Tab-separated table of C-alpha atoms and ligand atoms in Angstrom:
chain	number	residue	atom	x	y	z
J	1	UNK	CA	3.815	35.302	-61.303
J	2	UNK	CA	5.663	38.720	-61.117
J	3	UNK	CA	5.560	39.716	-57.103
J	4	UNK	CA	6.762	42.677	-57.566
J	5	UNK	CA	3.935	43.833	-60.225
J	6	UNK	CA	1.116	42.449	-57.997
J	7	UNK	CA	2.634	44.770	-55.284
J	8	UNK	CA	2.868	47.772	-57.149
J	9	UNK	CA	-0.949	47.143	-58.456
J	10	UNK	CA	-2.387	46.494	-55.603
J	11	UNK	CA	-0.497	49.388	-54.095
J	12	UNK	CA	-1.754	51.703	-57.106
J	13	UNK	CA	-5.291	50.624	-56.579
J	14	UNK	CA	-5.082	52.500	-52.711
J	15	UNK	CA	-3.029	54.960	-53.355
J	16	UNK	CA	-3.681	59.104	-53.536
J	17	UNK	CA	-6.744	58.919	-51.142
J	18	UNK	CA	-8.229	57.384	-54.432
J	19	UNK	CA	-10.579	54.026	-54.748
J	20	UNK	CA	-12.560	51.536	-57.153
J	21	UNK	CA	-15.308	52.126	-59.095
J	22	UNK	CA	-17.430	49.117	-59.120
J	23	UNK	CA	-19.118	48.898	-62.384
J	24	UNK	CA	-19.144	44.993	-63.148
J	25	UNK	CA	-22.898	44.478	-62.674
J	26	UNK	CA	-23.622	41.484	-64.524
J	27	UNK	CA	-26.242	41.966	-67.152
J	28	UNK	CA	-29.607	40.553	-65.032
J	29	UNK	CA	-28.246	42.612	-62.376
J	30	UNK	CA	-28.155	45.521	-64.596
J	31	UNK	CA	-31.175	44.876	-66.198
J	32	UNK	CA	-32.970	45.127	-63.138
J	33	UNK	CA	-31.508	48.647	-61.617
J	34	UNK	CA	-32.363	50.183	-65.336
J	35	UNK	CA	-35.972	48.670	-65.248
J	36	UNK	CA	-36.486	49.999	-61.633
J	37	UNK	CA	-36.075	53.794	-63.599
J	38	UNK	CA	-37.969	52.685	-67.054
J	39	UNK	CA	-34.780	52.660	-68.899
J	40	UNK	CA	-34.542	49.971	-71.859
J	41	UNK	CA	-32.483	46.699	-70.715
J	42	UNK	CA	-30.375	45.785	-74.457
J	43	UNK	CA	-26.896	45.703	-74.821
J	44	UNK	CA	-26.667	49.558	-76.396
J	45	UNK	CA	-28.397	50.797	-73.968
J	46	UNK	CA	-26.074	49.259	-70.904
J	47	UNK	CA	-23.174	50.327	-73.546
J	48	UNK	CA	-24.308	54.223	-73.541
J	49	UNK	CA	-24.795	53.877	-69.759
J	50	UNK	CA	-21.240	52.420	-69.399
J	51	UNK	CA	-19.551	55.048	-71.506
J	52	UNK	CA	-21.462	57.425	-69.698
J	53	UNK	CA	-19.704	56.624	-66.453
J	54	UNK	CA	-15.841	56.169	-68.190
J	55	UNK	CA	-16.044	59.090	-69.594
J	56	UNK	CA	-16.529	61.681	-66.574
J	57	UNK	CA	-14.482	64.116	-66.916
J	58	UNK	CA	-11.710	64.196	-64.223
J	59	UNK	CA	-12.975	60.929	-62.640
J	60	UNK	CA	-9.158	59.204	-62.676
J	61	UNK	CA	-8.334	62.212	-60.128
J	62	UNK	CA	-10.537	60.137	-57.532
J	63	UNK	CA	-10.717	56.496	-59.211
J	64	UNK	CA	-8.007	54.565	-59.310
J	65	UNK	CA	-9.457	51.473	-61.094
J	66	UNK	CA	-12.954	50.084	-62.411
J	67	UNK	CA	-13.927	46.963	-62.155
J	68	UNK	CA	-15.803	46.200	-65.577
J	69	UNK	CA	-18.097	42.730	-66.564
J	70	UNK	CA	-16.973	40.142	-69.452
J	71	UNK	CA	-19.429	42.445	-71.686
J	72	UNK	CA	-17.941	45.861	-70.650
J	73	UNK	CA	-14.589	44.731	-71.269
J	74	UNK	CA	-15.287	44.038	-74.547
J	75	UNK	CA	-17.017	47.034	-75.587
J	76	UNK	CA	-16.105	50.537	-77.292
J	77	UNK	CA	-17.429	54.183	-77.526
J	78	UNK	CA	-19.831	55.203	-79.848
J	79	UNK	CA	-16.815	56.322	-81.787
J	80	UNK	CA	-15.174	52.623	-81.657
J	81	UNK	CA	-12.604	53.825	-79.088
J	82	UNK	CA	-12.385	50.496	-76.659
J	83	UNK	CA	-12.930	51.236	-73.177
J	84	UNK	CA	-10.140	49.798	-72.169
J	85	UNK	CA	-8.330	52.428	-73.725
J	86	UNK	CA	-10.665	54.767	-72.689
J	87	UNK	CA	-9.828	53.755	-68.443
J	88	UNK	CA	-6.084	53.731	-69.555
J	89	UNK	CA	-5.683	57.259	-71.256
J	90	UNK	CA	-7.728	58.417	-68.340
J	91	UNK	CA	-4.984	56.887	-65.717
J	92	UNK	CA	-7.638	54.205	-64.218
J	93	UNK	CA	-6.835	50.598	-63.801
J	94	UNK	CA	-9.059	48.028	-65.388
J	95	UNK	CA	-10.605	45.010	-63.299
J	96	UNK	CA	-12.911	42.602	-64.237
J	97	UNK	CA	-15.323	40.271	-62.602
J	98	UNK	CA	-14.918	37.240	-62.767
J	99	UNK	CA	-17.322	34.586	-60.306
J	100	UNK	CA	-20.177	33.157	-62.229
J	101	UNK	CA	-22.652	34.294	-59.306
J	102	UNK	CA	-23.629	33.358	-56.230
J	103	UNK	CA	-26.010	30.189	-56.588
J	104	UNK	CA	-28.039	28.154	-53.851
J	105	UNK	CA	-25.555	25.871	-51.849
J	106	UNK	CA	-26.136	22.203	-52.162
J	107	UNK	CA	-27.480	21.034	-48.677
J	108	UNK	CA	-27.379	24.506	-47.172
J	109	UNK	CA	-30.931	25.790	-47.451
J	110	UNK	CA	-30.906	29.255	-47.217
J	111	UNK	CA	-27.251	29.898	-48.010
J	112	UNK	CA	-25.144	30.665	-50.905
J	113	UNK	CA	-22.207	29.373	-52.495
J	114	UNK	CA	-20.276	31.368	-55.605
J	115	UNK	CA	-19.536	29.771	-58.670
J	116	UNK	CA	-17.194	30.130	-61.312
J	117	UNK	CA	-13.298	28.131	-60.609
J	118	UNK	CA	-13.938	26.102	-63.501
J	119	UNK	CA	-12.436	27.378	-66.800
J	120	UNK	CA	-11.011	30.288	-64.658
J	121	UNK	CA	-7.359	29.630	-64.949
J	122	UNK	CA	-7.937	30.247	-69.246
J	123	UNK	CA	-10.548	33.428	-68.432
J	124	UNK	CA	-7.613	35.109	-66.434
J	125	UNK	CA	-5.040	34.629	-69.132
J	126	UNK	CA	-7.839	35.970	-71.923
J	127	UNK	CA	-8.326	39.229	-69.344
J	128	UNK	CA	-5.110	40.064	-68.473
J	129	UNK	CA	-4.222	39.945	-72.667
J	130	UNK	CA	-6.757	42.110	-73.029
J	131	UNK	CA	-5.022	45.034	-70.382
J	132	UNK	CA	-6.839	44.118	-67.071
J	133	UNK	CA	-4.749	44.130	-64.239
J	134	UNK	CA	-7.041	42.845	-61.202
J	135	UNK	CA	-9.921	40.776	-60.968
J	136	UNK	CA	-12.836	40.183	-58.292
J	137	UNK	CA	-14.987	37.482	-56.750
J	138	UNK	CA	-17.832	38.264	-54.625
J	139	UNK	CA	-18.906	35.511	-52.030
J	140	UNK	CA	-22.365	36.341	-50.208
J	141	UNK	CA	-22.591	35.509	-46.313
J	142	UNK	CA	-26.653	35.518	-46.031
J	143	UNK	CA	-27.491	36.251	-41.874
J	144	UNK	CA	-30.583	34.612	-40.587
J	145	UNK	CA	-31.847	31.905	-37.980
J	146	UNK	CA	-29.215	29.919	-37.583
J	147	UNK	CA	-26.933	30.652	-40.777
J	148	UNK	CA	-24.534	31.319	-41.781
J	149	UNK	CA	-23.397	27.608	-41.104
J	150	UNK	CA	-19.713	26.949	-40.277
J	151	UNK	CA	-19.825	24.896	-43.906
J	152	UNK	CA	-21.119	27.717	-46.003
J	153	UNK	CA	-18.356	30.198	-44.701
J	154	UNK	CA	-15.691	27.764	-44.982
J	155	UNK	CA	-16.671	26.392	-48.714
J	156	UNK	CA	-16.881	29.995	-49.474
J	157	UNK	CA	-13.752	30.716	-48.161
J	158	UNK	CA	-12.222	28.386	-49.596
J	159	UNK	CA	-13.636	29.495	-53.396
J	160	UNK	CA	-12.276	32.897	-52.631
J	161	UNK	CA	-8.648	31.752	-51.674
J	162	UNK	CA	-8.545	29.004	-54.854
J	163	UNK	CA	-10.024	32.274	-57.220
J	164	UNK	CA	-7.021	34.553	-55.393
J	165	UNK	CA	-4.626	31.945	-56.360
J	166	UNK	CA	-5.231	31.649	-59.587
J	167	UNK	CA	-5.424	35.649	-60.663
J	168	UNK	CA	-1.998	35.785	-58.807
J	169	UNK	CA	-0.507	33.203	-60.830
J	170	UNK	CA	-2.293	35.124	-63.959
J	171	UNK	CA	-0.495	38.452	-63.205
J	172	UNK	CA	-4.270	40.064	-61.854
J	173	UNK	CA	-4.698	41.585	-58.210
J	174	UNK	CA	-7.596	39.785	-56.586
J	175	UNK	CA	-10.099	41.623	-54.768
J	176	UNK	CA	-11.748	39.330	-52.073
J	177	UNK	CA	-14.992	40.017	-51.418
J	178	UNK	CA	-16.405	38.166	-48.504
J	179	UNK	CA	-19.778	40.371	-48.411
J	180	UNK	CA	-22.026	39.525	-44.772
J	181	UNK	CA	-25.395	40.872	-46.676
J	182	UNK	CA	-27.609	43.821	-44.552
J	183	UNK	CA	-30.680	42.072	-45.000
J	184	UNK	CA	-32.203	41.228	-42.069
J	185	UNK	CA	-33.170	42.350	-38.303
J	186	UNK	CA	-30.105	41.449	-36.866
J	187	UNK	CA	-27.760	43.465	-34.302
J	188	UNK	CA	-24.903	45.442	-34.904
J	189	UNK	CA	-22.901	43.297	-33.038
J	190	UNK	CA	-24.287	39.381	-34.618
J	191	UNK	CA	-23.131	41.515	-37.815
J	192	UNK	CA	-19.606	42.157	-35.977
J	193	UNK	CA	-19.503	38.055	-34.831
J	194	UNK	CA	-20.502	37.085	-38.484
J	195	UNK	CA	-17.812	39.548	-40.287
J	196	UNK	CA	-15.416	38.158	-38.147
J	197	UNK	CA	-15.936	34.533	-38.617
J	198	UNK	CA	-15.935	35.122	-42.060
J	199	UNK	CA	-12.506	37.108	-42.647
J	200	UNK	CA	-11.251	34.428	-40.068
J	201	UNK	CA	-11.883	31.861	-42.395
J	202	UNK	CA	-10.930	34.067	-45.568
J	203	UNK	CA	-7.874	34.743	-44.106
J	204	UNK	CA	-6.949	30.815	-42.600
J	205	UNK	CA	-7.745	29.711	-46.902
J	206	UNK	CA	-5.904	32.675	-48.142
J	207	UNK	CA	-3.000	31.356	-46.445
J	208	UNK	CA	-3.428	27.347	-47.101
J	209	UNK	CA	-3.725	28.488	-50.689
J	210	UNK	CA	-0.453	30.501	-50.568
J	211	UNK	CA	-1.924	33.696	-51.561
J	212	UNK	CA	0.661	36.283	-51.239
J	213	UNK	CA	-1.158	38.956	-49.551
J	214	UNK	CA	0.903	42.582	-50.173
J	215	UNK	CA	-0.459	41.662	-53.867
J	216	UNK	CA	-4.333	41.671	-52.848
J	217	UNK	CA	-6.769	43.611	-52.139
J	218	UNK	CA	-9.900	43.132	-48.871
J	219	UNK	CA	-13.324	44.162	-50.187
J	220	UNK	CA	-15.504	44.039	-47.075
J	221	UNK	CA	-19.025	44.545	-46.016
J	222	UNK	CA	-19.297	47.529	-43.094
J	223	UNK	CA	-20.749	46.071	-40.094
J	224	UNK	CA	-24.274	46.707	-39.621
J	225	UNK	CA	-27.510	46.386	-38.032
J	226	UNK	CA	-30.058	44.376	-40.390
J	227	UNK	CA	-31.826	47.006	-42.870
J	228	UNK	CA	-35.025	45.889	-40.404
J	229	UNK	CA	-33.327	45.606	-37.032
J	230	UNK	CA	-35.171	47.756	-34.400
J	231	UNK	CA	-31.853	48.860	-32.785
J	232	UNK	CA	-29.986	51.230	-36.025
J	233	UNK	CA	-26.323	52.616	-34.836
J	234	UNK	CA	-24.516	55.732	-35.049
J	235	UNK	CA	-21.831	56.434	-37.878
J	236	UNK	CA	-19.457	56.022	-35.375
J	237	UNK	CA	-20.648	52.672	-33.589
J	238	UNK	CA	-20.896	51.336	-37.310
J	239	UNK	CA	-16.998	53.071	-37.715
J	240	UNK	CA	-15.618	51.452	-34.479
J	241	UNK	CA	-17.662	47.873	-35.132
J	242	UNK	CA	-16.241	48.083	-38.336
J	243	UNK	CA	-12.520	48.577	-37.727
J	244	UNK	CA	-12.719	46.280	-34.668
J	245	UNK	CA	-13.553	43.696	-36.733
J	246	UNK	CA	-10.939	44.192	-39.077
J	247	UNK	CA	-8.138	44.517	-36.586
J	248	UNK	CA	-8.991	41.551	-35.266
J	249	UNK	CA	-8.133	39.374	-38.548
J	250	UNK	CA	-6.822	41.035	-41.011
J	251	UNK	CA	-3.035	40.918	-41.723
J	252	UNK	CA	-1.031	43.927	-41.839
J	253	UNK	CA	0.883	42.638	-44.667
J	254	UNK	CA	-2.437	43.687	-47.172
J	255	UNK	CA	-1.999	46.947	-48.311
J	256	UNK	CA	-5.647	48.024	-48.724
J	257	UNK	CA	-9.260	47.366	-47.662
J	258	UNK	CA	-11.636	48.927	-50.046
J	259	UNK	CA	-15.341	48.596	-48.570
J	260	UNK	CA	-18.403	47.089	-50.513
J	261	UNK	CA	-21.371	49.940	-49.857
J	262	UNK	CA	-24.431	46.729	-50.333
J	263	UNK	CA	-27.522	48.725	-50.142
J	264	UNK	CA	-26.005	52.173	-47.952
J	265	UNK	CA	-27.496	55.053	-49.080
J	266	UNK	CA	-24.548	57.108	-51.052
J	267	UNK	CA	-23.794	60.049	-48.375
J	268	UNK	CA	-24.163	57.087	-45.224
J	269	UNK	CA	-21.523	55.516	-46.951
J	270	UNK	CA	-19.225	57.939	-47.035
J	271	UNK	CA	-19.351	59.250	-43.654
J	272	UNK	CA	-18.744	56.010	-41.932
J	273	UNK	CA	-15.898	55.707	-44.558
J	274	UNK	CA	-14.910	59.155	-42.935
J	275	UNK	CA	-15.483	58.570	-39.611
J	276	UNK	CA	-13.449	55.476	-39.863
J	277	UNK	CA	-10.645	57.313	-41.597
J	278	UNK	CA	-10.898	60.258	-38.652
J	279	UNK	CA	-10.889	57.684	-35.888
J	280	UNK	CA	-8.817	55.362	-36.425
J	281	UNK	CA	-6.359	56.042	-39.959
J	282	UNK	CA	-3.339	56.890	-37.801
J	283	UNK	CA	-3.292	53.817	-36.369
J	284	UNK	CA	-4.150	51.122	-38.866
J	285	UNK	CA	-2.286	48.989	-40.913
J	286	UNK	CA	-3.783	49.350	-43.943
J	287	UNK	CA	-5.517	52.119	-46.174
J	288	UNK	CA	-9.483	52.380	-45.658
J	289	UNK	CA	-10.656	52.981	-49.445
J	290	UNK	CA	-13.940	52.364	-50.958
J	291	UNK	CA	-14.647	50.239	-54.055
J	292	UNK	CA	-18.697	50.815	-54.363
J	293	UNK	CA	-21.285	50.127	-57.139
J	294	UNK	CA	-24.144	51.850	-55.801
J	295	UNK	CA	-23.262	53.990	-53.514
J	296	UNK	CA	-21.339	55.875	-55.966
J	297	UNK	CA	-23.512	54.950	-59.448
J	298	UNK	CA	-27.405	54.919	-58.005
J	299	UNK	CA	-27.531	59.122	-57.951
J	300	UNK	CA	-26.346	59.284	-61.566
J	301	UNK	CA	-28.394	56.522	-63.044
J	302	UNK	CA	-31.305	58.639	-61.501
J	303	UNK	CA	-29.992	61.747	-63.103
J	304	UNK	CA	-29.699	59.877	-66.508
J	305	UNK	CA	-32.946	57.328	-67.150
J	306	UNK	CA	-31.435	56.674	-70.487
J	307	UNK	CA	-31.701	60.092	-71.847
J	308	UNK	CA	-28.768	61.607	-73.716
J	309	UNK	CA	-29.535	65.259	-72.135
J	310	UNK	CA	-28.741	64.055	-68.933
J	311	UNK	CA	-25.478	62.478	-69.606
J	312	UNK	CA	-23.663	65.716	-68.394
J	313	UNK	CA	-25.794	66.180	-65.423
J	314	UNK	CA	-25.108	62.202	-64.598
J	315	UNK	CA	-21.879	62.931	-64.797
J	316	UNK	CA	-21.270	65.981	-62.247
J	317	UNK	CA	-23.140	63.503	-60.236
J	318	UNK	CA	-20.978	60.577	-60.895
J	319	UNK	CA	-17.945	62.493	-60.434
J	320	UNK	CA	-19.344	64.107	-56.858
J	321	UNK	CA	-19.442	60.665	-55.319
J	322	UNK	CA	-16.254	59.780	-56.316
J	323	UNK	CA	-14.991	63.231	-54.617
J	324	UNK	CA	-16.811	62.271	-51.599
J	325	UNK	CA	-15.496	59.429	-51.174
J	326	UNK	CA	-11.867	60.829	-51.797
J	327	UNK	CA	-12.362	63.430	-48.946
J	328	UNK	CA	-14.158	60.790	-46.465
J	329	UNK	CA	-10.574	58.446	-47.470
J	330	UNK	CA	-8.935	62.038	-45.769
J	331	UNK	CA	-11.333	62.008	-42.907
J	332	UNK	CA	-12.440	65.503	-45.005
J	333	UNK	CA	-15.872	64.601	-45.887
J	334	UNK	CA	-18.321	66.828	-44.557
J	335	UNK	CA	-22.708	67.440	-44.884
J	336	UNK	CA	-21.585	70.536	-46.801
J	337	UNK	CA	-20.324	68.725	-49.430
J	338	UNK	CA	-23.904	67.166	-50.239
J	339	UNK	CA	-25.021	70.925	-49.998
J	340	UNK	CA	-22.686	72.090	-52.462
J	341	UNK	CA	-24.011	69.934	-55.155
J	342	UNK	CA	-27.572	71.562	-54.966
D	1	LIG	P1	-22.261	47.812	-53.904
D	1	LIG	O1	-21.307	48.913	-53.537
D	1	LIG	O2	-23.472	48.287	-54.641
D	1	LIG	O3	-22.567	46.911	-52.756
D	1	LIG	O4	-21.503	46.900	-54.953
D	1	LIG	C1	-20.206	46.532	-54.691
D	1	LIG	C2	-19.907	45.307	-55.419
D	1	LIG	O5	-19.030	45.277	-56.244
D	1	LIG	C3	-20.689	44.094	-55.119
D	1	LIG	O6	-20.024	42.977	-55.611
């Protein structure tokens, strides 16, 4: 492992206000957003949809990497340039995915526990041949009566920290994402308990694992009420919740903590990404950066529905998330913004 190279990446991925673009939806996953809008589900049309996105102009100005799936990776323009080289010559760092998916946990009714350490050691080595120079694993903390259960956060822990290991060892940046879902009527504050418990554990494997952690990157959830709790919060009570929980147990020694956005609406996203960054960036550790799927994507795919006259429209749309998101890293993001689109 080259220390010094995991440090600069994992630097590079936080730096210039800039943050990820999660794009790594596996192909069900996929599947399922396009059939939600009537677009096709083959492998073309998830291509188009893909080169759509990579090839927004100016996007690397606000996107510092994109984290792709084993079928994205793999895959070129319509004029057989590879993507890869498309992300490179456009200054944006390639990730890949690579759990196996989040599968019901033996014993654990209710809970679930991410798969994919077998063979992983051989994947990493195949991905970071092919250019990609950090990796991610998503582990899903499920809130209801009762769970999580001390086992399920520890097993999953422990998955994340073996997975970090490994991609260290492989040359890749892990991004570990311990992600407490929203579903649910929960409180703000059993959401604050459960975060915690879970990025104590991360944090205790992370260590026993000897994870060196200036080369990784935090993907959290933002603490929340459950999407059906009676009691909803403020952008700043979900700002404060959110950094308390983070000061509490993570490490200064990890350079950046790029948030998850898990079902946000896009513009809710970014102003509690704001009004963390105007509260509380002069005083923190680490940089506050975003590494979304949705709440940067979902506006776009609605824009495009598969249709090649939209791809320009999809695009400006694409690209004003990302700028959002840039300004709310500044503490800069304002309503107006969302006003100057329309
Ligand atoms: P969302 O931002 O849509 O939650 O996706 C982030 C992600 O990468 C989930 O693994």
């Amino acid at each position: 492992m080259n220390a010094q190279e995991l440090i600069e990446t994992a630097n590079a991925l936080v730096a210039d206000d800039k943050g990820l673009l999660a794009m790594d939806e596996s192909n069900p996953t996929c599947n399922e957003r396009f059939a939600k809008l009537g677009i096709p589900q083959t492998e073309e049309v998830r291509r188009a949809y893909r080169e759509l996105i990579i090839t927004t102009p100016g996007l690397g100005d606000s996107i510092s990497g994109a984290i792709l799936y084993d079928e994205t990776i793999r895959q070129q323009k319509k004029d057989g340039a590879p993507f890869l080289k498309v992300l490179s010559d456009a200054g944006i760092i390639p990730g890949i995915k690579v759990d196996t998916g989040a599968k019901e946990m033996a014993g654990h009714p209710g809970e679930k526990i991410t798969e994919g350490l077998d063979g992983l050691r051989d994947r990493l080595k195949e991905y970071f041949q092919m250019g990609a120079r950090f990796a991610k694993w998503r582990a899903v903390v499920v809130v209801g009566d009762g769970l999580p259960s001390r086992s399920g956060l520890e097993a999953n822990a422990h998955a994340l920290a073996r997975y970090a290991a490994l991609c260290q060892e492989a040359g890749l940046v892990p991004v570990v994402e311990p992600e407490v879902l929203m579903d649910g009527d929960h409180t703000l504050e059993r959401c604050l308990k459960i975060t915690e418990e879970a990025l104590r554990n991360v944090f205790i494997q992370l260590n026993c694992q000897r994870v060196m952690l200036e080369g990784m990157i935090l993907k959290p959830n933002m603490v929340l009420p459950g999407l059906t709790s009676p009691q909803q919060a403020s952008v700043d009570e979900v700002a404060d919740a959110t950094v308390q929980s983070l000061l509490r147990t993570v490490p200064a020694a990890v350079p950046g903590i790029a948030f998850l956005s898990g079902g946000q609406s896009a513009e809710l996203a970014s102003s509690r990404l704001n009004a963390m960054n105007v509260r509380f960036k002069s005083r923190l550790p680490w940089g506050l950066a975003f590494s979304f799927a949705r709440a940067i994507q979902q506006p776009a795919l609605e824009i495009w529905r598969g249709h090649e006259a939209n791809v320009a429209a999809a695009q400006a749309a694409l690209l004003h998330r990302a700028q959002c998101n840039q300004a709310a890293r500044r503490g800069e993001y304002t309503a107006a913004m969302e006003r100057d689109l329309e």
